[in-house]
Amino acid sequence: EPEVTQTPSHQVTQMGQEVILRCVPISNHLYFYWYRQILGQKVEFLVSFYNNEISEKSEIFDDQFSVERPDGSNFTLKIRSTKLEDSAMYFCASSEYRDREKLFFGSGTQLSVL
Amino acid sequence: LAKTTQPISMDSYEGQEVNITCSHNNIATNDYITWYQQFPSQGPRFIIQGYKTKVTNEVASLFIPADRKSSTLSLPRVSLSDTAVYYCLVALHYGNNRLAFGKGNQVVVIP
């Protein structure tokens, strides 16, 4: 079964540093997403991306966050200046255009900001 | 987006059938009901989706009454590996760009 892959699985960074989380969505999917989950809390929507632009974003996705599809396979989430409260598991997901309730999630990147 | 309400947690013994009910009183005409499963330290995984009546796949069954104000996910003969958080989501079909997860239902399967 095709899967979404995310790298790295763990990322430790110092407060104020920039981090880039990487994802390879399923190849024939057209919608891409980032979600995050703080330990013990619910899965929170950050952003959706289609046709090389942001489709929707949540209030969490402020100016410190950006997404990019630099080539035909990768999808990245950049946090410009990390804060302690950015520590969370970040999940990338992708879906087909017409079946957007069926998301395929990656196994996540655990980000720890010290 | 229609709000969903699920019990916070439930325990079940191995081999039993587990039924998880979700309330969605303000579901809209074009909304579909979708269930996800999440194991610890993993991303959510799609289980099943339906609009009305009953849907069954190799993992679970989904029962939706005629008024669609609730739905029940049924897991037959659970095993220890079914211990997970189960999420009920209600969202516009073919037009949703931000699927929202609630707190979910923690199901613990006991030997």
Coordinates of C-alpha atoms in Angstrom, one line a residue, chain A residues 16-64:
Chain A
G16 CA 14.6 30.6 18.0
Q17 CA 16.1 28.2 15.4
E18 CA 14.5 27.4 12.1
V19 CA 13.4 23.9 11.3
I20 CA 12.2 22.3 8.2
L21 CA 10.1 19.2 8.3
R22 CA 9.9 17.1 5.2
C23 CA 7.2 14.9 3.7
V24 CA 6.8 12.8 0.6
P25 CA 3.0 12.5 -0.1
I26 CA 1.5 9.7 -2.0
S27 CA 2.4 10.2 -5.7
N28 CA -1.1 10.6 -7.3
H29 CA -2.5 12.7 -4.5
L30 CA -3.2 16.3 -5.1
Y31 CA -4.1 17.7 -1.6
F32 CA -1.5 17.9 1.1
Y33 CA -1.8 18.8 4.8
W34 CA 0.1 19.4 7.9
Y35 CA -1.4 18.6 11.3
R36 CA 0.2 18.7 14.8
Q37 CA -0.5 16.9 18.1
I38 CA 0.8 18.2 21.3
L39 CA 1.4 15.4 23.8
G40 CA -1.9 14.3 25.3
Q41 CA -4.0 16.6 23.2
K42 CA -6.0 16.3 20.0
V43 CA -4.8 16.3 16.4
E44 CA -4.9 20.0 15.2
F45 CA -5.2 21.1 11.6
L46 CA -2.5 23.5 10.5
V47 CA -2.7 23.9 6.7
S48 CA -4.0 22.4 3.5
F49 CA -2.2 22.9 0.2
Y50 CA -3.4 22.4 -3.4
N51 CA -2.1 23.4 -6.8
N52 CA 1.0 25.0 -5.3
E53 CA -0.9 27.3 -3.0
I54 CA -2.4 27.2 0.5
S55 CA -6.0 26.1 0.4
E56 CA -6.9 26.7 4.1
K57 CA -5.0 27.5 7.2
S58 CA -5.8 27.6 10.9
E59 CA -5.1 30.3 13.4
I60 CA -2.1 28.3 14.6
F61 CA -0.5 28.7 11.2
D62 CA 0.9 32.2 11.7
D63 CA 3.7 34.1 10.0
Q64 CA 6.3 31.8 11.6

